[in-house]
Coordinates of C-alpha atoms in Angstrom, one line a residue:
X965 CA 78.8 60.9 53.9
X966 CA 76.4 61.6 51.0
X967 CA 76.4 59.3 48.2
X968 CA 76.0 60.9 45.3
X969 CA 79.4 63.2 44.1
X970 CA 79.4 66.7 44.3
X971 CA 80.2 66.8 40.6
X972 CA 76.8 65.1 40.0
X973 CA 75.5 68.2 41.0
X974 CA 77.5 70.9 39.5
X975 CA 76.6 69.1 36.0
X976 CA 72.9 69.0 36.4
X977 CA 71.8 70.0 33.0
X978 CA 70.1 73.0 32.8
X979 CA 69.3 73.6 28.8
X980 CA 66.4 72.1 27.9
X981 CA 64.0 72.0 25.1
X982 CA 61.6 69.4 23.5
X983 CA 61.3 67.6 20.5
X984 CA 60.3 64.1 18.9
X985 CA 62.5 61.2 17.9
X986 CA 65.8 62.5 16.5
X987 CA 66.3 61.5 12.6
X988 CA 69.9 62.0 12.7
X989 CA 71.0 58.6 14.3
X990 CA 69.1 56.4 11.4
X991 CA 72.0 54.3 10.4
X992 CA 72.9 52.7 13.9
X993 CA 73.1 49.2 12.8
X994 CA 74.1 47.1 9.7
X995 CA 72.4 43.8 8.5
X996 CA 70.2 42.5 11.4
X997 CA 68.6 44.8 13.7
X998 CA 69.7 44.8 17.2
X999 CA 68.1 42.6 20.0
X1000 CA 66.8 44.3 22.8
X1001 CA 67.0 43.2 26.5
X1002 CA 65.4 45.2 29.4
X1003 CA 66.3 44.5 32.8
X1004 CA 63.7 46.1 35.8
X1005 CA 64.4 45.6 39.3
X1006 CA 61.4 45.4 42.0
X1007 CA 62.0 48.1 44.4
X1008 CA 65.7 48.8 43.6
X1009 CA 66.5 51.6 45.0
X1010 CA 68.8 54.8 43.9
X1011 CA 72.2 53.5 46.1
X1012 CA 71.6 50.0 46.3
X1013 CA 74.3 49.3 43.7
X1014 CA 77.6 49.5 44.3
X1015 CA 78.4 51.3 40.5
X1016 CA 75.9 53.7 42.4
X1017 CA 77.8 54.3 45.5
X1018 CA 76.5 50.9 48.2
X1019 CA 79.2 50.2 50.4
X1020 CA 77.7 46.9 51.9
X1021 CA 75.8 45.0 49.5
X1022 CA 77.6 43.2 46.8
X1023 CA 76.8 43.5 43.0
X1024 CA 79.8 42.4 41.3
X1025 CA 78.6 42.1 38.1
X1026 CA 76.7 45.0 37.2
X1027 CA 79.1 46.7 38.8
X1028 CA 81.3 45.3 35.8
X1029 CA 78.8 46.0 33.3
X1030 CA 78.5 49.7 34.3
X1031 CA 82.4 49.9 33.8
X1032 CA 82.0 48.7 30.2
X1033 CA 79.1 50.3 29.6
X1034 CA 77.4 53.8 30.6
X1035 CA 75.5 54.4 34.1
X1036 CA 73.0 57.2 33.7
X1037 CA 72.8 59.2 37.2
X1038 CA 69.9 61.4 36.2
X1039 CA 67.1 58.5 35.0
X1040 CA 63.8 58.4 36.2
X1041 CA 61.4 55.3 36.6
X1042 CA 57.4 56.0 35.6
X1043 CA 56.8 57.0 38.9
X1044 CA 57.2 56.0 42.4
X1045 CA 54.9 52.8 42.8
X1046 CA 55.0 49.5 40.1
X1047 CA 51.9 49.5 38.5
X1048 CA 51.7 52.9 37.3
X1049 CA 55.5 53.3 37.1
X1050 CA 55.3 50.3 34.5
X1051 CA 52.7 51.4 32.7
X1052 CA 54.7 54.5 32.1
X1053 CA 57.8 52.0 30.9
X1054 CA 55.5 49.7 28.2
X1055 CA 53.3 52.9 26.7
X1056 CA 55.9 56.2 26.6
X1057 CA 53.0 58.1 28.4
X1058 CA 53.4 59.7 31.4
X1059 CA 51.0 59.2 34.3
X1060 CA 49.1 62.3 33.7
X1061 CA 48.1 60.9 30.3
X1062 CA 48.2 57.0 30.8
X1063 CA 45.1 55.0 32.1
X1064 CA 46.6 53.6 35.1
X1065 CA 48.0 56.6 38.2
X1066 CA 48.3 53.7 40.9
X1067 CA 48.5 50.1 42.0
X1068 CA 44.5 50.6 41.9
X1069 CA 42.1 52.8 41.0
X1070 CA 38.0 53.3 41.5
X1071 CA 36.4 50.3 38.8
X1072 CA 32.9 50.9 38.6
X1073 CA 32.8 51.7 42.7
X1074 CA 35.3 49.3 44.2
X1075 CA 38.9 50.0 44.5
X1076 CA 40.9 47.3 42.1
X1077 CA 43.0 46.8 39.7
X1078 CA 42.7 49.1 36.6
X1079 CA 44.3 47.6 33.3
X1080 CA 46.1 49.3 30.4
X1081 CA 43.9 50.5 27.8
X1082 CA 44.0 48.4 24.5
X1083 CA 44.5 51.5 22.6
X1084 CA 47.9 52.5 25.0
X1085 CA 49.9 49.9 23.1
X1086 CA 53.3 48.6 24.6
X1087 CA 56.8 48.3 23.8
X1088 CA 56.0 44.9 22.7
X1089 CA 53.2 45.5 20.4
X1090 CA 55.3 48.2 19.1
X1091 CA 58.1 45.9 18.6
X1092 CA 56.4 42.6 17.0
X1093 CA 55.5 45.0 14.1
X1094 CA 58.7 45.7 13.8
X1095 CA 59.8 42.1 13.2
X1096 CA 61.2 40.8 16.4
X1097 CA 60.0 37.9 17.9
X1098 CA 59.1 39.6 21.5
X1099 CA 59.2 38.0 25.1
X1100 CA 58.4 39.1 28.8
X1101 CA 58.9 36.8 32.1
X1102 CA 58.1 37.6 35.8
X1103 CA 55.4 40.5 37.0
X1104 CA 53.4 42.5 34.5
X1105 CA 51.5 44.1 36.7
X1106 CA 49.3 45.7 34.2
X1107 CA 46.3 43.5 33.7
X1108 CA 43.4 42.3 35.7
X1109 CA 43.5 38.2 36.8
X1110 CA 40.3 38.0 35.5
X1111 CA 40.6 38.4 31.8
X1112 CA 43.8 37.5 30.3
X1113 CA 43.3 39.6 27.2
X1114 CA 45.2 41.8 29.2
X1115 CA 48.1 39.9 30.4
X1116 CA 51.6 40.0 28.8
X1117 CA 50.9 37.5 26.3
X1118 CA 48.0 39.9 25.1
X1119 CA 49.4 42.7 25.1
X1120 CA 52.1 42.1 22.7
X1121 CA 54.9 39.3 23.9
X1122 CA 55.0 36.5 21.7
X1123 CA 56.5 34.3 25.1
X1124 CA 54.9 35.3 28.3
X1125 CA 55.6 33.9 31.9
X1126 CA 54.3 35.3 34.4
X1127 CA 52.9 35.5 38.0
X1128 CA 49.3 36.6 38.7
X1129 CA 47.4 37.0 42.1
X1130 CA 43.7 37.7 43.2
X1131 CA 40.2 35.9 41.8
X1132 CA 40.2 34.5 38.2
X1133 CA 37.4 34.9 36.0
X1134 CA 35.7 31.7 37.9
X1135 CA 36.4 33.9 41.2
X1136 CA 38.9 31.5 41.7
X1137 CA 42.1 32.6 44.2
X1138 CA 45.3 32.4 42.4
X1139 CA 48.1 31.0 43.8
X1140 CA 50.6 33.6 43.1
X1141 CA 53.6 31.3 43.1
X1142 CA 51.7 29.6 39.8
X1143 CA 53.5 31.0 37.0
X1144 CA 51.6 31.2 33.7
X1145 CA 53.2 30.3 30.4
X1146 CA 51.4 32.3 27.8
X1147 CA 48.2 32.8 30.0
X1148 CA 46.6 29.1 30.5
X1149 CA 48.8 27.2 28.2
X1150 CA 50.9 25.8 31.0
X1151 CA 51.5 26.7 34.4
X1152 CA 54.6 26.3 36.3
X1153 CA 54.1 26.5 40.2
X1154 CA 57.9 28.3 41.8
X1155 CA 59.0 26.2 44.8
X1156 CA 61.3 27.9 46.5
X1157 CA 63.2 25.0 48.1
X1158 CA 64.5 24.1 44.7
X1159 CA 66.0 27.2 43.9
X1160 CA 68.1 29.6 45.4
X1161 CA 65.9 33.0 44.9
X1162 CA 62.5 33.6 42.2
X1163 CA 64.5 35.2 40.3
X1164 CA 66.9 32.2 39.3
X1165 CA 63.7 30.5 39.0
X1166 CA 62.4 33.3 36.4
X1167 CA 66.1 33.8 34.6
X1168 CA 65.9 29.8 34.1
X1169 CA 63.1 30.5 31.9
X1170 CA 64.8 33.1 29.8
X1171 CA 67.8 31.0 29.2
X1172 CA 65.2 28.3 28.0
X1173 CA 63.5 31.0 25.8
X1174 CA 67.2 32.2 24.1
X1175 CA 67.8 28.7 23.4
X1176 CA 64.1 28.1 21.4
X1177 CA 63.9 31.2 20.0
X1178 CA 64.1 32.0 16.1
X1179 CA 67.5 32.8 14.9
X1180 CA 66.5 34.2 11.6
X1181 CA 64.5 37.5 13.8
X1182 CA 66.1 39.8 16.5
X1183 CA 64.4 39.5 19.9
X1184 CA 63.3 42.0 22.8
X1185 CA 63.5 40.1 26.0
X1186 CA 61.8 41.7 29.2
X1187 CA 63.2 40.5 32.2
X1188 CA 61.3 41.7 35.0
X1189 CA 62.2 40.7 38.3
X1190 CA 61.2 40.3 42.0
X1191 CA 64.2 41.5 43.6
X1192 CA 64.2 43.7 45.8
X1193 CA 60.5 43.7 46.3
X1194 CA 59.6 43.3 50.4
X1195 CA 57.0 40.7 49.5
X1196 CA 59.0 37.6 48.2
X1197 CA 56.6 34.5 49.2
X1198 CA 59.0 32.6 50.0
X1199 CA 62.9 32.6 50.4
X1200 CA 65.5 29.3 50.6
X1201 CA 68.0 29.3 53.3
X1202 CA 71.0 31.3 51.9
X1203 CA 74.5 31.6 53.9
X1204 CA 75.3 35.3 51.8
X1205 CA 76.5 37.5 54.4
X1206 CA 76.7 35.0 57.3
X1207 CA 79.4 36.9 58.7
X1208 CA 76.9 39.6 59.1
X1209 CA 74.6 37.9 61.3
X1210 CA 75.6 39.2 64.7
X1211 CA 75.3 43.2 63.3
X1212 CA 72.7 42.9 60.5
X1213 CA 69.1 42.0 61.5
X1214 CA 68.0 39.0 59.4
X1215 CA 65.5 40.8 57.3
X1216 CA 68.1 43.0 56.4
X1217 CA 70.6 39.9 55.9
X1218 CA 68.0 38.8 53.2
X1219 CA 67.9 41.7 51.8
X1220 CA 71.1 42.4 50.4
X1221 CA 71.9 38.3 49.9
X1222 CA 68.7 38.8 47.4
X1223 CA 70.2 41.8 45.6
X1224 CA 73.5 40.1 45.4
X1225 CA 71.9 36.7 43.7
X1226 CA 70.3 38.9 41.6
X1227 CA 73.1 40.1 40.4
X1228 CA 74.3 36.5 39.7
X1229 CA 71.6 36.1 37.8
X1230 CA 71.6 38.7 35.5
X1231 CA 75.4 37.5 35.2
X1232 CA 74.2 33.6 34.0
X1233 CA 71.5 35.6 31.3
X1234 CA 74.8 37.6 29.9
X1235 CA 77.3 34.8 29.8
X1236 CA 74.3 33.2 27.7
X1237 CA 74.0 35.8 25.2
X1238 CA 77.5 36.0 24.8
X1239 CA 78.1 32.2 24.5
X1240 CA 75.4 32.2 22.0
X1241 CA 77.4 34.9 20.2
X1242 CA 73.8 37.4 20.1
X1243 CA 75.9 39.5 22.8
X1244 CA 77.2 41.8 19.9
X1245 CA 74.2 42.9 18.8
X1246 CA 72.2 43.2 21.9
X1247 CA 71.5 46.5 23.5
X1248 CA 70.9 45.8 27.4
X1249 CA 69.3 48.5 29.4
X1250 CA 69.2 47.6 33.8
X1251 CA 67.2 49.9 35.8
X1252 CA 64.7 50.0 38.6
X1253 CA 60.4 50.5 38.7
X1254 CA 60.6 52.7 41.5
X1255 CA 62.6 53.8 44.8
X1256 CA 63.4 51.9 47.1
X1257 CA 61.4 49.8 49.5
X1258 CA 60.4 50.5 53.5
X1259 CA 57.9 48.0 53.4
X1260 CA 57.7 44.6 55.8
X1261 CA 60.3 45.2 58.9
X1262 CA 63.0 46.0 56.4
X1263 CA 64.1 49.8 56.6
X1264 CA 65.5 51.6 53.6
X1265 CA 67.7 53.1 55.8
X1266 CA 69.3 50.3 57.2
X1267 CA 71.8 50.4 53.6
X1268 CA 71.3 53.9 52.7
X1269 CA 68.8 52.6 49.8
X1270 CA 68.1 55.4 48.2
X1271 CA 71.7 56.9 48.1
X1272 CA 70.8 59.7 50.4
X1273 CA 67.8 61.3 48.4
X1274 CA 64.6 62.2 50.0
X1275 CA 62.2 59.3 50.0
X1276 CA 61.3 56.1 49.1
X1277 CA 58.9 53.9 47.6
X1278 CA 55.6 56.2 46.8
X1279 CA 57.1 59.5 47.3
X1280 CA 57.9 62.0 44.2
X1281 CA 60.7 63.3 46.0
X1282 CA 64.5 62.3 44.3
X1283 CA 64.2 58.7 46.7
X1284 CA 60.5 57.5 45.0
X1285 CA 61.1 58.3 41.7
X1286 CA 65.3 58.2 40.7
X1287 CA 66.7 55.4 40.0
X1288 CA 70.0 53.5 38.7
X1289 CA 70.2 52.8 35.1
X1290 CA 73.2 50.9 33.2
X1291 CA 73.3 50.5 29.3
X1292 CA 75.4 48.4 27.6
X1293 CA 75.7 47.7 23.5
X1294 CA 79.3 46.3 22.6
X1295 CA 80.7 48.6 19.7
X1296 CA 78.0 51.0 20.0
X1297 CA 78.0 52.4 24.0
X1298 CA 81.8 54.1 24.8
X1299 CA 83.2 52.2 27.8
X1300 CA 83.2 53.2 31.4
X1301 CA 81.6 56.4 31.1
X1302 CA 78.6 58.5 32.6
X1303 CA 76.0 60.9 31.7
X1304 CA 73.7 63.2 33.8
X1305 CA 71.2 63.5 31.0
X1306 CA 67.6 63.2 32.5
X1307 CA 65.9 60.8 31.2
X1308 CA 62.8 58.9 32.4
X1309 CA 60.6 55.5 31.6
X1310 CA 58.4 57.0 28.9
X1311 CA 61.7 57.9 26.7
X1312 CA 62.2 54.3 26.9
X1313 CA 59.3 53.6 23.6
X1314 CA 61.1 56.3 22.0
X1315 CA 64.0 55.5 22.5
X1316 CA 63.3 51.7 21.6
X1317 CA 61.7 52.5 18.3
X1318 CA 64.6 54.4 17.2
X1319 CA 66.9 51.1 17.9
X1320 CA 64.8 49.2 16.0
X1321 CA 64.1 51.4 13.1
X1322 CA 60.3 51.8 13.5
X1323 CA 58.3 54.5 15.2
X1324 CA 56.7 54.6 18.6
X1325 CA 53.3 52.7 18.8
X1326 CA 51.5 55.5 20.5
X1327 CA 51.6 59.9 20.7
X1328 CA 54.3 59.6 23.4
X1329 CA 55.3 62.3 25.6
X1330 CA 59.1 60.8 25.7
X1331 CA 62.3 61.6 24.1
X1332 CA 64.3 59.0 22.3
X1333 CA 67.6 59.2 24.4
X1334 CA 69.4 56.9 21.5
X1335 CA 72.0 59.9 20.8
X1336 CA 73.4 60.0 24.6
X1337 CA 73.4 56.4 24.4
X1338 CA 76.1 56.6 21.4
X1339 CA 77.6 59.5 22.6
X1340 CA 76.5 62.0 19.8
X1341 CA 76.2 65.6 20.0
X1342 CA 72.3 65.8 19.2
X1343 CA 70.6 64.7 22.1
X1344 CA 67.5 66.4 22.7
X1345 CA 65.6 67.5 26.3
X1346 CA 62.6 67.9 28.1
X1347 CA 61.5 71.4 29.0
X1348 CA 60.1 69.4 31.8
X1349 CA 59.6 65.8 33.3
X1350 CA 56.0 64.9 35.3
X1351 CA 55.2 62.7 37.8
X1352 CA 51.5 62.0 39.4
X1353 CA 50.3 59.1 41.6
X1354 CA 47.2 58.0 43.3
X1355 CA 47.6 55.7 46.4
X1356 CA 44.5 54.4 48.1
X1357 CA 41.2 56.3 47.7
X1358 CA 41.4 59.2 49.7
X1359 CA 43.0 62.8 48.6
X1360 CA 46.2 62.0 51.4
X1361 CA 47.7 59.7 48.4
X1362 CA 47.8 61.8 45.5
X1363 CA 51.1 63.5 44.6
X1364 CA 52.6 65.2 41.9
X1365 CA 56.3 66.5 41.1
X1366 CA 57.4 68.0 38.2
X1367 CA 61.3 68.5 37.2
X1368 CA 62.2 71.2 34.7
X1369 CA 65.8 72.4 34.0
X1370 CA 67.6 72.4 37.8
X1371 CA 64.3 73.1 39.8
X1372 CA 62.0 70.4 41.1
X1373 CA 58.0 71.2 42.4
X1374 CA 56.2 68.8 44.3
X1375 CA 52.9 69.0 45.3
X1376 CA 51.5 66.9 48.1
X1377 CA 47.9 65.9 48.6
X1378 CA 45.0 69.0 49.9
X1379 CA 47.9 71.0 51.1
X1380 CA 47.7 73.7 48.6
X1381 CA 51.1 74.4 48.8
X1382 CA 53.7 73.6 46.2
X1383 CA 57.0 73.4 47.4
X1384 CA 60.1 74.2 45.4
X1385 CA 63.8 73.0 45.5
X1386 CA 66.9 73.8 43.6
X1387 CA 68.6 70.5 42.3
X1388 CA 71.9 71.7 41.5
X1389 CA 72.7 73.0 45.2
X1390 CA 69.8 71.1 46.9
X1391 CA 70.1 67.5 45.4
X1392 CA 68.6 66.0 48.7
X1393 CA 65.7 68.9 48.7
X1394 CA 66.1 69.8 51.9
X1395 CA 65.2 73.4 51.6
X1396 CA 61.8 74.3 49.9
X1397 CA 63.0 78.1 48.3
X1398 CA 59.4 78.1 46.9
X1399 CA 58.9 81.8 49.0
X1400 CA 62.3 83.3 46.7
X1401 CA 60.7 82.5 43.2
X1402 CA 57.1 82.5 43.3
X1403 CA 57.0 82.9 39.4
X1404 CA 58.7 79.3 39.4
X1405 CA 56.1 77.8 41.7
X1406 CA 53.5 79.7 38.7
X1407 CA 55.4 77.6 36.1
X1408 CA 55.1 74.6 38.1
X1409 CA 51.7 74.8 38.6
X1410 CA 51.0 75.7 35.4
X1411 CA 52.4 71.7 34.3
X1412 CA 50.6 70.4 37.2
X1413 CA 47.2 71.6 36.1
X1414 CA 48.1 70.6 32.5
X1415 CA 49.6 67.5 32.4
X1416 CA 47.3 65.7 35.2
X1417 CA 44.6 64.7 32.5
X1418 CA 41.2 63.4 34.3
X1419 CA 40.8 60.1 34.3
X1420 CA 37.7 58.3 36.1
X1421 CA 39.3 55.5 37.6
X1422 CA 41.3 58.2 39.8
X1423 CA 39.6 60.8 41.9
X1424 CA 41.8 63.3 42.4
X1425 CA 44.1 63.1 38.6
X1426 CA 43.7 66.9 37.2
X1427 CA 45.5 68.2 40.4
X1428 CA 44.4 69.4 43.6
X1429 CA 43.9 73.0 43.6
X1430 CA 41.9 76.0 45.1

């Protein structure tokens, strides 16, 4: 049985039309500005929640939170991978325009890491010069281990804990279990008999940080977590779904018992806020980096991950790149209801800087999505939403998709073809219709080529055409 409803489809939006921040929602707050917490599941794919239609996997909580706040059924991460897809999230570019298109990219002949540019500046930068006091704990994913200018902690978080892998600037291997408190300032190594998942081990930190923090500035907290990212290093015995252990294979066991103590989590770093009484004024915002995983003997099938969308983790089909997305603001964010506005991770600066009264940091191609969030009547669209990625060197992983109105193009590798779907009767794009409208696949192209700006780190950004 699919997934998503019927009525999900019928009210795909189909007016669009671009603009910058809105100036009509100015007044959204009185006295101190709002604090800001941001949520990102690892790998979390479009079904894997039950607010989002999972019939096996348990996530009580933000099940709750989506029935007091509003689920967004039409958001979009970065793009389908982390790197890129975050970079995307902390800049408001898109990953035609933004320096990094995949997990790694050509650096001066060898295939590696590629950092943020100093001149893309983040959410957090954008944020400290806004006043708040600014922190980020768990994977940043969009530095190099070898210069920790650009870590989190450069790059504009006032608190940074994070992990870190490959060669230090000593050629050093890092332990990847080390976790770094504001690069070399301490470092904290996770051992995973002591805790129940990483990700208790990461939300202890935050409920340490809430505790120290300033009370005279609002705070934006970025909680990014592992869960449910294939490559956990290492996992405590858990007895979640025990009952399951004759029917589910144990990979897939420990994959749903790590999505459901995720959710616990993300219920102790709630209960904090509100027994600290900063829950009032705290916008919180739960969604996903990309679709979800296939990776490491687990199967995205095995739950129905991705809610019955086509593809996973590094396609731009629906399953790589949509993903669940929960907001919640007490007073501000009408109970229990739903929106199919699409929406994507570089509205997210936009959308932030309109929160906190500032402007975005950078030219961004997003759309502050602040009006749907309070349920006004202003809320402005994109004449089109763009996705590119470059996966290993060779042509066979670059992809591009674009989404504009009801239709969706995607554009695979050298095979010249762009194929074409119609999301309001095709949400599962299962028929490619790009034969019946051949000046749609034009339009299409016409974004590819534009929007895929060259970049030298990735071989094939600018599109693959005849």
């Amino acid at each position: 049985m699919k997934i998503l409803s019927f009525f999900s489809i019928l009210f795909l939006s189909l007016a669009v039309f671009t603009s910058c921040n809105n100036s009509e929602n100015k007044e959204i707050y009185k006295g101190k500005k709002p604090n800001i917490v941001f949520l990102l599941a690892d790998d979390m794919g479009y079904g894997e929640l039950g607010s989002f239609g999972q019939k096996e996997i348990r996530t009580p909580f933000l099940d709750s939170l989506a029935s007091v706040g509003k689920r967004f059924t039409d958001f979009y991460a970065g793009t389908s991978v982390c790197s890129p897809s975050r970079a995307v999230l902390m800049t408001g570019l898109h990953t035609g325009h933004v320096n990094i298109r995949g997990n790694k990219g050509d650096v001066n002949g060898v295939w590696d890491r590629v950092p943020l540019k100093k001149s893309e500046k983040t959410i957090g930068e954008m944020l400290q010069s806004a006043g708040y006091q600014t922190a980020m704990i768990g994977k940043w994913h969009l530095g190099v281990p070898e210069d920790t200018s650009t870590w989190a902690k450069g790059r504009g978080f006032d608190y940074a804990v994070q992990e870190q892998w490959g060669k230090d600037v000593n050629g050093k291997e890092i332990d990847e279990r080390v976790h770094w408190v504001n690069n070399n300032q301490d470092s904290i190594f996770y051992n995973y008999n002591k805790h129940k998942c990483l990700d208790e081990f990461r939300t202890n930190f935050a409920l340490d940080y809430l505790d120290k923090k300033s009370s005279d500035k609002p705070f934006f907290l970025y909680m990014s977590y592992r869960t449910p990212h294939a490559h956990e290093f290492f996992l405590s015995k858990t007895d979640l779904y025990a009952d399951r252990i004759e029917e589910w294979p144990e990979i897939e066991r420990r994959h749903a018992a790590r999505i459901t103590m995720l959710d616990a989590q993300i219920k102790r770093l709630f209960h904090k806020l509100k027994a600290s009484g900063e829950l009032e004024n705290t916008l919180i915002v739960f969604s996903s980096d990309n679709g979800p995983t296939n990776e490491n003997h687990h199967s995205y099938k095995f739950f129905n991950s991705s809610g019955d969308l086509k593809g996973f983790k590094r396609d731009v089909y629906e399953g790589g790149v949509r993903v669940p997305m929960i907001s919640y603001w007490k007073g501000k964010i009408a109970e229990g209801t739903t929106t199919n506005h699409p929406a994507t991770f570089y509205d997210v600066m936009p959308t932030l800087a309109e929160v906190a009264g500032t402007t975005s940091a950078n030219k961004t191609d997003g759309i502050s999505f602040l009006p749907e969030l309070l349920g006004k009547d202003n809320q402005q669209k994109h004449d089109f939403l763009y996705f590119e990625i470059q996966e290993g060197k060779g042509v066979a992983g670059f992809k591009q998709a674009t989404r504009f109105g009801k239709w969706k193009a995607v554009r695979m590798r050298d095979k010249y073809h762009t194929e074409l779907y119609n999301l309001s009767v095709d949400l599962y794009e299962e028929k490619d219709v790009s034969k019946e409208h051949p000046e749609l696949v034009e339009k299409a192209n016409k974004i590819l080529k534009r929007e895929s700006v060259k970049n030298p780190h990735f071989p094939y950004s600018g599109g693959v055409f005849k």
